[in-house]
Short mmCIF file of C-alpha atoms in Angstrom, two decimals:
data_model
loop_
_atom_site.label_atom_id
_atom_site.label_comp_id
_atom_site.label_asym_id
_atom_site.label_seq_id
_atom_site.Cartn_x
_atom_site.Cartn_y
_atom_site.Cartn_z
CA MET A 1 31.41 22.30 -21.92
CA ASN A 2 30.77 19.61 -24.60
CA THR A 3 30.50 16.95 -21.83
CA HIS A 4 27.81 19.09 -20.05
CA MET A 5 25.83 19.36 -23.32
CA GLY A 6 26.08 15.64 -23.67
CA ASP A 7 24.75 15.27 -20.23
CA VAL A 8 21.80 17.31 -21.05
CA GLN A 9 21.06 15.48 -24.11
CA LEU A 10 21.28 12.18 -22.37
CA GLN A 11 18.83 13.45 -19.75
CA ARG A 12 16.40 14.50 -22.47
CA GLU A 13 16.79 11.14 -24.26
CA SER A 14 16.31 9.20 -20.96
CA ALA A 15 13.10 11.28 -20.24
CA VAL A 16 11.88 10.51 -23.66
CA ASP A 17 12.82 6.77 -23.37
CA THR A 18 10.89 6.68 -20.01
CA ASN A 19 7.81 8.15 -21.58
CA ASN A 20 8.06 5.68 -24.46
CA VAL A 21 8.46 2.75 -22.10
CA GLU A 22 5.47 3.82 -20.06
CA ALA A 23 3.42 4.41 -23.14
CA ASN A 24 4.28 0.87 -24.41
CA LEU A 25 3.34 -0.59 -21.00
CA VAL A 26 -0.02 1.19 -21.13
CA ILE A 27 -0.64 -0.11 -24.60
CA ASP A 28 0.26 -3.66 -23.54
CA ALA A 29 -1.82 -3.42 -20.37
CA GLN A 30 -4.73 -2.22 -22.51
CA LYS A 31 -4.36 -5.42 -24.42
CA GLY A 32 -4.76 -7.42 -21.16
CA ASP A 33 -0.99 -7.87 -20.34
CA GLU A 34 -1.03 -8.28 -16.58
CA GLN A 35 2.86 -8.16 -16.47
CA ALA A 36 2.81 -4.75 -18.20
CA PHE A 37 0.18 -3.45 -15.69
CA GLY A 38 2.39 -4.99 -12.91
CA GLN A 39 5.27 -2.72 -14.11
CA ILE A 40 3.04 0.28 -14.30
CA TYR A 41 2.18 -0.52 -10.64
CA ASP A 42 5.89 -0.68 -9.74
CA ILE A 43 6.45 2.75 -11.29
CA TRP A 44 3.41 4.50 -9.81
CA ALA A 45 2.39 2.74 -6.46
CA THR A 46 4.68 4.66 -4.15
CA LYS A 47 3.76 8.05 -5.62
CA VAL A 48 -0.03 7.34 -5.73
CA TYR A 49 0.25 6.13 -2.06
CA ARG A 50 2.07 9.39 -1.05
CA PHE A 51 -0.58 11.41 -2.88
CA ILE A 52 -3.39 9.56 -1.02
CA TYR A 53 -1.76 9.56 2.34
CA ILE A 54 -1.40 13.39 2.18
CA LYS A 55 -5.23 13.49 1.68
CA VAL A 56 -6.35 10.92 4.31
CA LYS A 57 -3.38 11.05 6.75
CA ASP A 58 -3.91 7.33 7.83
CA ALA A 59 -1.50 4.66 6.58
CA PRO A 60 -3.85 1.66 6.61
CA THR A 61 -6.55 3.82 4.85
CA ALA A 62 -4.08 5.11 2.24
CA GLU A 63 -2.95 1.48 1.49
CA ASP A 64 -6.45 0.36 1.08
CA ILE A 65 -7.33 3.26 -1.24
CA THR A 66 -4.12 2.72 -3.16
CA SER A 67 -4.98 -0.93 -3.81
CA GLU A 68 -8.56 0.23 -4.78
CA VAL A 69 -7.03 2.84 -7.26
CA PHE A 70 -4.97 0.22 -8.96
CA LEU A 71 -7.74 -2.24 -9.10
CA LYS A 72 -9.86 0.46 -10.72
CA ALA A 73 -7.03 1.45 -12.99
CA TRP A 74 -6.68 -2.17 -14.18
CA GLU A 75 -10.54 -2.50 -14.82
CA ARG A 76 -10.65 0.81 -16.63
CA ILE A 77 -7.33 1.03 -18.40
CA HIS A 78 -9.03 0.31 -21.87
CA GLN A 79 -10.90 3.75 -21.19
CA TYR A 80 -7.53 5.64 -21.06
CA ARG A 81 -6.79 7.61 -24.34
CA PRO A 82 -3.46 9.27 -24.66
CA GLN A 83 -3.60 13.07 -25.13
CA ALA A 84 -0.97 15.49 -26.06
CA ASN A 85 -1.38 17.67 -23.13
CA ALA A 86 -2.08 15.08 -20.48
CA LYS A 87 0.17 12.09 -19.44
CA PHE A 88 -0.82 8.75 -18.15
CA SER A 89 -0.08 9.89 -14.69
CA THR A 90 -2.82 12.66 -14.90
CA TRP A 91 -5.36 9.84 -15.63
CA LEU A 92 -4.05 7.71 -12.82
CA TYR A 93 -4.07 10.62 -10.31
CA THR A 94 -7.67 11.41 -11.49
CA VAL A 95 -8.62 7.82 -10.59
CA ALA A 96 -6.93 8.28 -7.24
CA ARG A 97 -8.69 11.60 -6.47
CA ASN A 98 -12.07 10.15 -7.39
CA THR A 99 -11.43 7.13 -5.25
CA ILE A 100 -10.52 9.37 -2.31
CA ILE A 101 -13.75 11.30 -2.87
CA ASP A 102 -15.65 7.96 -2.93
CA HIS A 103 -13.96 7.02 0.23
CA TYR A 104 -15.11 10.12 2.11
CA ARG A 105 -18.56 9.90 0.79
CA ALA A 106 -18.79 6.28 2.01
CA THR A 107 -17.42 7.04 5.35
CA LYS A 108 -19.46 10.33 5.88
CA THR A 109 -21.83 10.15 8.78
CA THR A 110 -25.42 10.99 7.79
CA GLU A 111 -26.69 11.56 11.32
CA ILE A 112 -26.42 15.10 12.89
CA SER A 113 -26.44 15.47 16.55
CA PHE A 114 -28.55 18.38 17.96
CA ASP A 115 -25.18 19.37 19.82
CA ASP A 116 -23.65 19.92 16.43
CA LEU A 117 -26.44 22.32 15.34
CA PRO A 118 -25.72 26.11 15.83
CA GLU A 119 -27.92 28.04 18.18
CA ILE A 120 -30.70 30.14 16.60
CA ALA A 121 -28.90 33.21 17.77
CA ASP A 122 -25.74 32.26 15.85
CA LEU A 123 -27.75 32.44 12.61
CA GLU A 124 -28.86 36.08 13.14
CA GLY A 125 -27.00 39.03 11.90
CA ASP A 126 -24.03 39.39 9.56
CA GLU A 127 -21.45 37.65 11.85
CA ILE A 128 -21.97 34.39 10.17
CA TYR A 129 -20.75 35.77 6.76
CA GLN A 130 -17.93 37.91 8.19
CA GLU A 131 -15.21 35.19 7.93
CA ALA A 132 -16.19 34.35 4.31
CA THR A 133 -16.10 38.13 3.54
CA ASP A 134 -12.80 38.59 5.14
CA LEU A 135 -11.42 35.60 3.15
CA ASP A 136 -12.82 36.93 -0.12
CA LYS A 137 -11.29 40.41 0.45
CA ALA A 138 -7.94 38.92 1.31
CA LEU A 139 -8.10 36.85 -2.06
CA THR A 140 -8.76 39.89 -4.02
CA GLN A 141 -5.52 41.49 -2.47
CA LEU A 142 -3.39 38.68 -3.81
CA PRO A 143 -1.56 38.94 -7.29
CA ALA A 144 -4.06 37.83 -9.97
CA GLU A 145 -2.17 34.51 -10.66
CA TYR A 146 -2.31 33.55 -6.95
CA GLU A 147 -5.90 34.36 -6.60
CA LYS A 148 -6.87 32.38 -9.76
CA VAL A 149 -4.97 29.34 -8.64
CA LEU A 150 -6.37 29.38 -5.15
CA ARG A 151 -9.90 29.88 -6.29
CA LEU A 152 -9.57 27.06 -8.91
CA ARG A 153 -7.90 24.72 -6.35
CA PHE A 154 -9.97 25.44 -3.10
CA VAL A 155 -13.10 27.17 -4.06
CA ASP A 156 -13.83 25.19 -7.25
CA GLY A 157 -12.24 22.02 -5.83
CA HIS A 158 -10.10 21.26 -8.90
CA SER A 159 -7.17 18.92 -8.70
CA ILE A 160 -3.58 20.19 -9.15
CA SER A 161 -3.51 18.55 -12.54
CA LYS A 162 -6.82 20.17 -13.62
CA VAL A 163 -5.61 23.56 -12.39
CA ALA A 164 -2.36 23.03 -14.28
CA GLN A 165 -4.28 22.44 -17.54
CA ILE A 166 -6.47 25.51 -17.02
CA VAL A 167 -3.63 27.95 -16.21
CA ARG A 168 -1.36 26.18 -18.82
CA LYS A 169 1.50 25.51 -16.39
CA LYS A 170 3.20 22.38 -15.16
CA GLU A 171 1.84 20.63 -12.09
CA ASP A 172 4.98 21.40 -10.06
CA ASN A 173 4.63 25.09 -10.99
CA VAL A 174 1.04 25.14 -9.75
CA ARG A 175 2.18 23.39 -6.48
CA ALA A 176 4.72 26.11 -5.93
CA ILE A 177 2.25 28.98 -6.84
CA THR A 178 -0.18 27.50 -4.41
CA SER A 179 2.32 27.17 -1.60
CA ARG A 180 3.51 30.82 -2.07
CA ALA A 181 -0.15 32.06 -2.50
CA LEU A 182 -1.21 30.41 0.73
CA LYS A 183 1.69 31.89 2.57
CA LYS A 184 0.81 35.42 1.19
CA LEU A 185 -2.76 34.83 2.01
CA ARG A 186 -1.88 33.93 5.62
CA GLU A 187 0.15 37.09 5.94
CA ILE A 188 -2.79 39.27 4.57
CA LEU A 189 -5.27 37.54 7.02
CA GLU A 190 -2.95 37.84 10.00
CA GLY A 191 -1.90 41.36 9.18
#
């Protein structure tokens, strides 16, 4: 039993050590140390790439955006201010999320074809609002926590990290709640 307790203590110390190492790397990078930023890149590049790939679903685009994220992070790292309730990764993922948004804004087509416009008849009556009404009703049937997380995430458009801050839970917990809530919402809509 003592060995197990020792293992837990070592895990905690190693997590603290990792956070300290990362904090020191950030401080050094803010002073212009390119090697320190290179180590930050080594720690986070794969995770940021995965985050971006999930959003864009195209490997070359995800690679380009990942490069852009780290370029922006290097250029703006002096703006990062450590906070008790937000880690460096929160800031980095915010840069990634904003870069993805910029990508979609830049690639959005501004021309609309007449074929894409709805028929005038489609705009008459209540049918156009029925789907939104059904979704809203289904959301209100969810447990309060599920409804809140889904509305923050998909209606208000907040990132996982922002939702986690608002509901005062860890990001992994918010991801799990989102997954369970979407499953339950699907059951309600299909049933």
